[in-house]
XYZ file of C-alpha atoms in Angstrom:
570
model
C -16.591 -56.635 18.549
C -15.797 -55.301 22.086
C -13.632 -58.404 22.801
C -11.855 -57.903 19.542
C -10.607 -54.502 20.477
C -10.432 -55.120 24.219
C -8.744 -58.587 24.452
C -8.625 -58.418 28.294
C -12.355 -59.291 28.206
C -11.216 -62.750 26.843
C -9.247 -63.713 29.896
C -10.523 -61.478 32.816
C -13.871 -63.421 33.267
C -11.796 -66.636 33.759
C -9.286 -65.128 36.233
C -8.848 -67.138 39.422
C -6.571 -67.502 42.494
C -4.188 -69.779 40.698
C -3.708 -67.257 37.943
C -3.428 -64.446 40.513
C -0.746 -66.097 42.505
C 1.446 -66.758 39.425
C 0.936 -63.277 38.028
C 1.588 -61.631 41.411
C 4.872 -63.414 41.874
C 5.941 -62.568 38.297
C 4.942 -58.984 38.818
C 7.079 -58.673 42.013
C 10.115 -60.189 40.244
C 9.659 -58.003 37.178
C 9.405 -54.982 39.395
C 12.690 -55.648 41.111
C 14.475 -56.531 37.910
C 13.433 -53.771 35.553
C 13.705 -50.659 37.809
C 17.426 -50.181 36.994
C 16.798 -50.867 33.368
C 13.935 -48.409 33.246
C 16.075 -45.653 34.713
C 19.119 -46.520 32.562
C 17.102 -46.371 29.284
C 15.584 -43.031 30.166
C 19.102 -41.672 30.870
C 20.167 -43.167 27.533
C 17.578 -41.032 25.969
C 18.950 -37.914 27.675
C 15.974 -37.875 30.025
C 15.780 -37.852 33.872
C 15.852 -41.331 35.410
C 12.430 -40.921 36.797
C 10.946 -40.746 33.302
C 11.858 -44.393 32.885
C 9.857 -45.267 35.971
C 6.900 -43.195 34.743
C 6.987 -44.891 31.374
C 6.681 -48.252 33.169
C 3.368 -47.395 34.870
C 0.395 -46.501 32.873
C 1.666 -47.783 29.488
C 2.001 -51.295 31.033
C -1.547 -51.184 32.299
C -2.978 -49.947 28.969
C -1.092 -52.662 27.094
C -2.451 -55.255 29.550
C -5.952 -54.281 28.493
C -5.340 -53.839 24.750
C -2.642 -56.264 23.809
C -3.002 -59.895 22.803
C 0.276 -61.306 24.246
C 0.055 -62.794 27.683
C 3.728 -62.451 28.302
C 4.966 -59.340 26.518
C 6.287 -56.792 29.084
C 6.083 -53.210 27.859
C 8.325 -50.191 28.958
C 11.378 -48.342 28.020
C 13.844 -50.423 25.899
C 17.447 -49.692 24.837
C 16.997 -49.316 21.062
C 13.945 -47.035 21.509
C 15.798 -44.991 24.140
C 18.695 -44.466 21.673
C 16.371 -43.432 18.811
C 14.440 -41.155 21.244
C 17.633 -39.379 22.302
C 18.786 -39.015 18.722
C 15.378 -37.494 17.735
C 14.994 -35.146 20.663
C 18.593 -33.722 20.595
C 17.696 -32.126 17.228
C 14.824 -30.110 18.601
C 15.847 -29.244 22.156
C 18.697 -29.081 24.603
C 18.992 -32.142 26.940
C 18.051 -31.316 30.429
C 15.633 -28.533 29.602
C 11.834 -28.442 30.000
C 11.523 -28.234 26.204
C 13.384 -31.562 25.884
C 10.939 -33.113 28.242
C 8.020 -31.830 26.355
C 9.448 -32.969 23.021
C 9.541 -36.516 24.554
C 5.938 -36.317 25.330
C 5.138 -35.108 21.799
C 7.289 -37.967 20.426
C 5.321 -40.456 22.517
C 2.041 -38.941 21.351
C 2.955 -39.074 17.684
C 4.312 -42.646 17.997
C 1.200 -43.767 19.833
C -1.160 -42.136 17.338
C 0.623 -43.740 14.354
C 0.587 -47.199 15.944
C -3.109 -46.932 16.769
C -3.942 -45.729 13.278
C -1.833 -48.430 11.605
C -3.700 -50.958 13.770
C -7.028 -49.600 12.926
C -6.212 -49.674 9.195
C -4.783 -53.291 9.572
C -1.335 -52.255 8.480
C 0.645 -54.768 10.446
C 2.161 -55.869 7.112
C 4.046 -52.546 7.053
C 6.813 -54.052 9.286
C 7.534 -56.556 6.489
C 9.385 -53.935 4.600
C 12.140 -54.477 7.214
C 13.921 -57.495 5.909
C 15.520 -59.842 8.506
C 19.085 -59.096 7.438
C 18.325 -55.298 7.602
C 16.779 -55.348 10.910
C 19.520 -57.601 12.152
C 22.205 -55.210 10.925
C 20.342 -52.293 12.372
C 20.019 -53.977 15.825
C 23.692 -55.048 15.862
C 24.881 -51.649 14.939
C 22.560 -50.055 17.454
C 23.782 -52.339 20.182
C 27.395 -51.289 19.432
C 26.339 -47.658 19.253
C 24.657 -47.842 22.593
C 27.619 -49.620 24.221
C 29.961 -46.928 22.863
C 27.636 -44.213 24.166
C 27.844 -45.680 27.758
C 31.702 -45.848 27.862
C 31.889 -42.216 29.036
C 29.599 -42.974 32.020
C 31.547 -46.121 32.687
C 34.813 -44.170 33.267
C 33.364 -40.911 34.426
C 34.016 -38.496 31.601
C 31.793 -36.104 29.669
C 31.206 -37.258 26.007
C 28.440 -36.527 23.649
C 27.102 -37.522 20.232
C 24.771 -39.932 18.608
C 27.062 -41.493 16.064
C 29.987 -43.856 16.639
C 32.488 -41.417 15.227
C 31.353 -38.413 17.235
C 31.107 -40.455 20.490
C 34.509 -41.928 20.017
C 36.101 -38.570 19.040
C 34.534 -36.885 22.143
C 35.670 -39.772 24.374
C 39.346 -39.600 23.173
C 39.471 -35.810 23.814
C 38.309 -36.370 27.476
C 40.427 -39.395 28.392
C 42.533 -37.160 30.717
C 39.440 -36.548 32.781
C 38.871 -40.177 33.848
C 37.508 -40.434 37.317
C 39.301 -43.526 38.880
C 36.544 -44.362 41.519
C 33.928 -44.225 38.712
C 35.997 -46.454 36.531
C 36.639 -48.922 39.223
C 32.981 -49.198 40.034
C 31.882 -49.307 36.429
C 34.413 -51.789 35.184
C 33.938 -53.863 38.388
C 30.172 -54.029 37.735
C 30.749 -54.903 34.084
C 33.108 -57.816 35.060
C 30.498 -59.034 37.574
C 27.725 -58.993 35.031
C 29.892 -60.848 32.449
C 30.920 -63.427 35.024
C 27.368 -64.051 36.039
C 26.315 -64.441 32.353
C 29.238 -66.683 31.449
C 29.798 -68.855 34.542
C 26.853 -68.091 36.835
C 24.505 -70.852 35.759
C 27.249 -73.508 35.741
C 28.469 -72.488 39.279
C 24.879 -72.350 40.758
C 24.105 -75.880 39.425
C 27.256 -77.212 41.045
C 26.112 -75.694 44.282
C 23.021 -77.830 44.080
C 20.393 -75.171 43.413
C 17.172 -76.181 41.533
C 16.849 -75.318 37.780
C 14.214 -72.582 38.491
C 16.147 -70.998 41.276
C 19.339 -71.098 39.137
C 17.575 -69.223 36.368
C 16.032 -66.633 38.737
C 19.337 -66.105 40.569
C 21.216 -65.650 37.328
C 18.756 -63.134 35.942
C 18.987 -61.233 39.215
C 22.624 -60.521 38.623
C 22.042 -56.866 37.599
C 19.783 -56.372 40.706
C 22.604 -57.574 42.996
C 25.083 -55.227 41.285
C 22.674 -52.321 41.789
C 22.210 -53.096 45.502
C 25.872 -53.610 46.196
C 27.127 -50.618 44.204
C 24.474 -48.428 45.843
C 25.534 -49.558 49.292
C 29.191 -48.968 48.516
C 28.478 -45.532 47.044
C 26.378 -44.505 50.067
C 28.886 -45.884 52.674
C 31.919 -44.162 51.096
C 30.023 -41.154 49.909
C 31.390 -41.586 46.390
C 29.338 -38.681 45.078
C 31.638 -36.392 47.072
C 34.526 -37.848 45.031
C 33.253 -37.051 41.587
C 31.275 -40.326 41.085
C 28.032 -39.456 39.272
C 24.911 -40.872 41.057
C 21.288 -40.887 40.068
C 20.654 -38.274 42.754
C 17.264 -37.089 43.927
C 14.258 -38.680 42.209
C 10.912 -36.996 42.715
C 8.693 -39.111 44.815
C 5.111 -39.665 43.782
C 3.046 -40.849 40.767
C 3.638 -39.200 37.341
C 1.850 -35.880 36.832
C -0.834 -35.640 34.068
C 0.779 -34.094 31.010
C -0.955 -32.646 28.043
C 1.147 -32.270 24.953
C -0.459 -29.247 23.177
C -0.527 -29.137 19.373
C 2.731 -27.801 18.025
C 3.025 -27.858 14.221
C 6.688 -27.053 14.185
C 7.613 -29.721 16.711
C 5.377 -32.353 14.933
C 6.968 -31.599 11.630
C 10.412 -32.236 13.040
C 9.411 -35.385 14.906
C 6.990 -37.150 12.546
C 9.710 -39.183 10.784
C 11.538 -40.243 14.006
C 8.180 -41.198 15.430
C 7.359 -43.283 12.436
C 10.660 -45.136 12.644
C 10.326 -45.666 16.433
C 6.843 -47.066 15.861
C 7.930 -49.583 13.226
C 11.075 -50.637 15.057
C 9.212 -50.929 18.312
C 6.520 -52.936 16.693
C 8.993 -55.294 14.919
C 10.890 -55.943 18.148
C 7.658 -56.413 20.190
C 5.833 -58.727 17.695
C 8.852 -60.844 17.203
C 9.242 -61.409 20.964
C 5.432 -61.865 21.431
C 5.096 -64.465 18.638
C 8.162 -66.395 19.931
C 6.607 -66.600 23.468
C 3.044 -67.338 22.143
C 4.504 -70.198 20.072
C 6.000 -71.797 23.133
C 2.657 -71.639 24.952
C 0.521 -72.457 21.937
C -1.193 -69.105 22.036
C -2.153 -66.692 19.333
C -0.997 -63.110 18.649
C -3.009 -60.757 16.525
C -0.468 -58.299 14.922
C -3.041 -55.605 14.060
C -4.350 -55.597 17.629
C -0.646 -55.493 18.914
C -0.361 -52.251 17.007
C -3.389 -50.862 18.853
C -2.018 -52.142 22.153
C 1.337 -50.528 21.650
C -0.252 -47.439 20.364
C -2.341 -47.257 23.546
C 0.773 -47.708 25.696
C 2.639 -44.892 24.003
C -0.363 -42.518 24.240
C -0.494 -43.330 27.982
C 3.182 -42.398 28.196
C 2.528 -39.126 26.405
C -0.029 -38.154 29.027
C 1.821 -39.395 32.101
C 5.203 -37.668 31.657
C 6.784 -40.767 30.034
C 8.758 -41.632 26.964
C 8.159 -43.901 23.921
C 7.852 -47.493 24.975
C 7.869 -50.912 23.396
C 8.018 -54.636 24.243
C 11.386 -55.249 25.861
C 13.371 -58.436 25.208
C 14.844 -58.672 28.718
C 11.623 -57.608 30.370
C 9.525 -60.231 28.457
C 12.097 -63.041 29.143
C 12.072 -62.200 32.890
C 8.288 -61.919 32.909
C 7.853 -65.347 31.227
C 10.566 -66.998 33.245
C 8.983 -65.777 36.515
C 5.723 -67.621 35.651
C 3.358 -65.019 34.335
C 0.095 -66.415 33.104
C -1.771 -63.436 31.887
C -1.231 -59.699 31.068
C -2.218 -59.045 34.660
C 1.493 -59.709 35.544
C 2.413 -56.544 33.724
C -0.144 -54.591 35.572
C 1.079 -55.907 38.904
C 4.667 -54.907 37.938
C 3.401 -51.450 37.129
C 1.790 -51.238 40.483
C 5.012 -52.402 42.144
C 6.859 -49.651 40.358
C 4.363 -47.173 41.408
C 4.765 -48.125 45.011
C 8.589 -47.585 44.649
C 8.049 -44.151 43.013
C 5.778 -43.178 45.865
C 7.923 -44.173 48.829
C 11.249 -45.769 48.021
C 12.872 -43.340 45.627
C 15.244 -41.880 48.292
C 16.994 -45.392 48.382
C 17.999 -44.793 44.791
C 19.868 -41.470 45.409
C 23.320 -43.128 45.724
C 22.898 -45.480 42.724
C 26.044 -44.904 40.596
C 25.351 -43.917 36.929
C 28.334 -46.139 36.117
C 26.349 -49.179 37.332
C 23.514 -48.339 34.988
C 25.991 -47.882 32.145
C 27.448 -51.384 32.872
C 23.901 -52.843 32.984
C 23.056 -51.295 29.588
C 26.305 -52.452 27.975
C 25.834 -56.097 28.985
C 22.105 -55.949 27.976
C 22.615 -54.430 24.456
C 25.696 -56.551 23.457
C 23.149 -59.429 23.017
C 21.774 -57.433 20.076
C 25.152 -57.782 18.225
C 24.304 -61.066 16.226
C 27.602 -62.331 14.781
C 26.148 -65.773 13.814
C 23.434 -63.985 11.712
C 26.121 -62.087 9.870
C 28.031 -65.229 9.126
C 24.833 -67.061 7.867
C 23.774 -64.153 5.748
C 27.266 -63.771 4.137
C 27.340 -67.471 3.295
C 23.793 -67.590 1.891
C 23.348 -64.246 0.071
C 26.002 -61.705 -0.600
C 23.348 -59.150 -1.719
C 21.531 -59.474 1.515
C 24.833 -59.204 3.508
C 25.565 -55.993 1.586
C 22.325 -54.568 2.611
C 23.057 -55.591 6.251
C 26.620 -54.148 6.045
C 25.476 -50.825 4.585
C 22.785 -50.591 7.312
C 25.253 -51.152 9.965
C 27.825 -48.742 8.544
C 25.130 -45.953 8.144
C 23.751 -46.574 11.657
C 27.205 -46.301 13.194
C 28.456 -43.315 11.164
C 25.333 -41.271 10.463
C 22.864 -42.319 13.153
C 19.996 -44.720 13.668
C 17.389 -42.958 11.453
C 19.716 -42.786 8.413
C 20.782 -46.362 8.872
C 17.218 -47.704 9.133
C 15.900 -45.596 6.251
C 18.790 -46.736 4.058
C 18.223 -50.307 5.064
C 14.558 -50.207 4.162
C 15.361 -48.535 0.819
C 17.910 -51.243 0.056
C 15.590 -54.064 0.921
C 12.857 -52.619 -1.340
C 15.557 -51.899 -4.028
C 16.900 -55.449 -3.934
C 13.334 -56.908 -4.045
C 12.489 -54.831 -7.124
C 15.686 -55.695 -8.767
C 15.326 -59.450 -8.152
C 11.629 -59.656 -9.219
C 12.333 -57.340 -12.235
C 14.496 -60.199 -13.569
C 12.318 -63.284 -12.747
C 13.903 -66.686 -13.036
C 12.444 -68.636 -15.896
C 13.215 -72.150 -17.329
C 12.515 -74.103 -20.357
C 11.188 -77.358 -19.009
C 10.798 -80.846 -20.495
C 9.117 -84.040 -19.507
C 10.890 -86.555 -17.245
C 10.637 -89.779 -19.278
C 7.784 -92.122 -18.138
C 6.213 -89.530 -15.833
C 3.883 -86.530 -15.760
C 6.559 -84.340 -14.180
C 8.348 -81.533 -15.927
C 11.692 -80.081 -14.890
C 14.362 -77.620 -16.082
C 15.904 -79.149 -19.206
C 19.219 -77.567 -18.284
C 19.371 -79.517 -15.091
C 17.651 -82.765 -15.936
C 17.480 -85.358 -18.732
C 14.102 -84.540 -20.271
C 11.968 -85.169 -23.368
C 11.469 -81.963 -25.505
C 9.977 -81.130 -28.931
C 11.595 -78.755 -31.310
C 8.324 -77.043 -32.306
C 7.213 -76.641 -28.634
C 8.647 -74.424 -25.928
C 7.407 -75.003 -22.364
C 8.511 -71.915 -20.452
C 8.026 -71.798 -16.679
C 7.922 -68.340 -15.061
C 8.954 -68.398 -11.369
C 7.623 -65.033 -10.241
C 4.414 -63.012 -10.220
C 4.050 -60.767 -13.239
C 3.852 -57.000 -12.401
C 5.052 -53.681 -13.731
C 8.707 -54.128 -12.811
C 9.248 -57.393 -14.788
C 6.542 -57.151 -17.481
C 9.102 -55.823 -20.090
C 11.672 -58.412 -19.066
C 9.138 -61.190 -19.874
C 8.659 -59.692 -23.330
C 12.305 -59.638 -23.965
C 12.788 -63.198 -22.782
C 10.149 -64.642 -25.021
C 11.287 -62.510 -27.971
C 14.839 -63.864 -27.478
C 13.525 -67.368 -27.221
C 11.555 -67.193 -30.457
C 14.418 -65.570 -32.311
C 16.883 -68.224 -31.159
C 14.675 -71.232 -32.043
C 13.282 -70.625 -35.444
C 11.228 -73.859 -35.462
C 9.072 -72.995 -32.498
C 5.349 -73.096 -33.298
C 3.888 -73.192 -29.858
C 4.915 -71.334 -26.656
C 3.365 -72.507 -23.386
C 3.667 -70.120 -20.417
C 3.664 -72.195 -17.157
C 2.113 -70.101 -14.534
C 2.298 -72.429 -11.512
C 4.449 -69.745 -9.522
C 2.443 -66.735 -10.769
C 0.274 -65.461 -8.017
C -0.503 -62.049 -9.660
C -0.792 -60.466 -13.049
C -1.125 -56.732 -12.743
C -2.398 -54.367 -15.455
C 1.099 -53.670 -16.821
C 1.799 -57.378 -17.158
C -1.573 -57.900 -18.852
C -0.608 -55.361 -21.434
C 2.695 -57.133 -21.992
C 0.961 -60.517 -22.395
C -1.349 -58.817 -24.992
C 1.711 -57.528 -26.854
C 3.422 -60.937 -26.630
C 0.344 -62.667 -28.038
C 0.027 -60.263 -30.786
C 3.735 -60.446 -31.833
C 3.780 -64.269 -31.623
C 0.670 -64.427 -33.789
C 2.266 -62.178 -36.369
C 5.248 -64.672 -36.416
C 2.824 -67.604 -36.670
C 3.577 -68.860 -33.210
C 0.701 -69.771 -30.914
C 0.683 -68.664 -27.267
C -0.756 -70.934 -24.560
C -1.097 -70.738 -20.766
C -0.872 -73.627 -18.350
C -1.495 -74.156 -14.535
C -3.026 -70.718 -14.091
C -4.149 -70.313 -10.473
C -7.754 -69.646 -9.709
C -7.512 -66.070 -8.407
C -5.290 -65.138 -11.390
C -7.837 -66.783 -13.815
C -10.645 -64.883 -12.145
C -8.911 -61.567 -12.970
C -8.084 -62.665 -16.539
C -11.734 -63.416 -17.188
C -12.584 -59.819 -16.407
C -10.285 -58.672 -19.272
C -10.393 -59.171 -23.092
C -7.105 -61.235 -22.969
C -8.578 -64.747 -22.968
C -10.794 -63.874 -25.961
C -7.855 -62.724 -28.040
C -5.451 -65.422 -26.885
C -4.283 -67.358 -29.985
C -3.954 -70.652 -28.095
C -5.633 -72.378 -25.050
C -5.330 -72.347 -21.308
C -4.388 -75.849 -20.122
C -5.117 -77.208 -16.738
C -1.632 -78.865 -16.495
C 1.612 -78.849 -18.223
C 1.194 -82.514 -18.968
C -2.161 -81.778 -20.668
C -0.460 -79.087 -22.815
C 2.448 -81.603 -23.742
C 0.055 -84.402 -24.767
C -2.015 -82.004 -26.873
C 0.713 -80.079 -28.614
C 3.703 -82.425 -28.842
C 2.482 -83.919 -32.204
C 1.044 -80.724 -33.640
C 3.939 -79.596 -35.781
C 2.754 -77.577 -38.788
């Protein structure tokens, strides 16, 4: 039981020097790579840059103890930063102490929700986010984050958490562009683009090994941070209107205690729930991908507890909501991490920097962080997914498009909620009108196929109706109408066989409908039969009175029903 809820006990007893060396190297690399990201995502949320560093310390250590992924790296991420800023801006003014305290409360609520969902084994909750909806949400969020960073890239003041408000604010401040800031920001952006587009090819031509090529390419943002910071310090760009990170408090994060605040919790519970679900979906997707490559196993419900513990740790250490990060995890895995200890080592490395090296970050230009964010989040814009979804299902693409539109125009919360509602609505609509087919026998075989698609043997007095959906309250009435229309159209029918090979559930409403169908068919001198009923469904039917009142039989197979009934014309 202890190992189940504390997965670190599964790998810690087997820890050795070989694992230590791999994890230590990965921890050092992750430390260097994610420092600018951590600060950038904190600033994206409207928080001081140091909050991003704080959120990379204790949360990472808690996840290492509680999580089941050996490669997932936990800390501030772009989409959670955007959602955090949107939520906090409604309850407090950015830059105030109240804003900071609201961030701690948001982390506390998110952590508590994740931990409770994990304890109640509610990992399935994330399934309500369909892939097209979450793809549309992430794509729109990527665009929204990129737009929000344009003001920092060119050195103007612009505010808002929707695309329209941001662009409108940006247009009104174009006359205030700071040329040194724009030169630095656009230059950094071009460098990052060049590294991503041509860096690997160039480094291979120079004769570097594959591992060194990958590491050097991923270090592109780090090189940009170092070079721009040096330029900023040498030329004292902060004296020419270039925004820099400024003074970062040295030392480890203070212990914070978010006191109960009913008003604040009432305003933040819905954003906290959305942040929890989105963070879990993003984390579990990345964790499962990495685990599959290494033939490891992820336990989704324990991941909820691990992420919950990480967010609770953020709440009590002056942090912000955290999640498993795409770029963090890719860097961690690529650097050779073998166990969650790599994440703990990275946390220690960031702790060392917050203790003694923060003065070095004073001259880091905000425009550089903005360029780093833009290049990072544009990978969220999944154009190929949009094309595939449009070709395959227009209804799913409609849900994706509406989610994107609402996210861009009304904010991340509205977009995500509407996307979930559309996903559930489309599911209910589709399953409320289940596909059914009149089947016939393929000559010379025991196979039965849709008579409208294949040449089959049929009998005028026998209708073999295959139902391709579970039967529940939303489609029970539709089944009644389908069978009633079938009997009314074919006056010679004497036997109706419902083929239940695709039926995994018959709920109480559907059972009442089957009773009604059986009764009406009996009054019309038509016998109702069932075939290929699955074991769990049959077990539930045996607990009811339906089988006792069924006018016909329950056949083991469709072929058995065909052989028995094809000659039984009245």
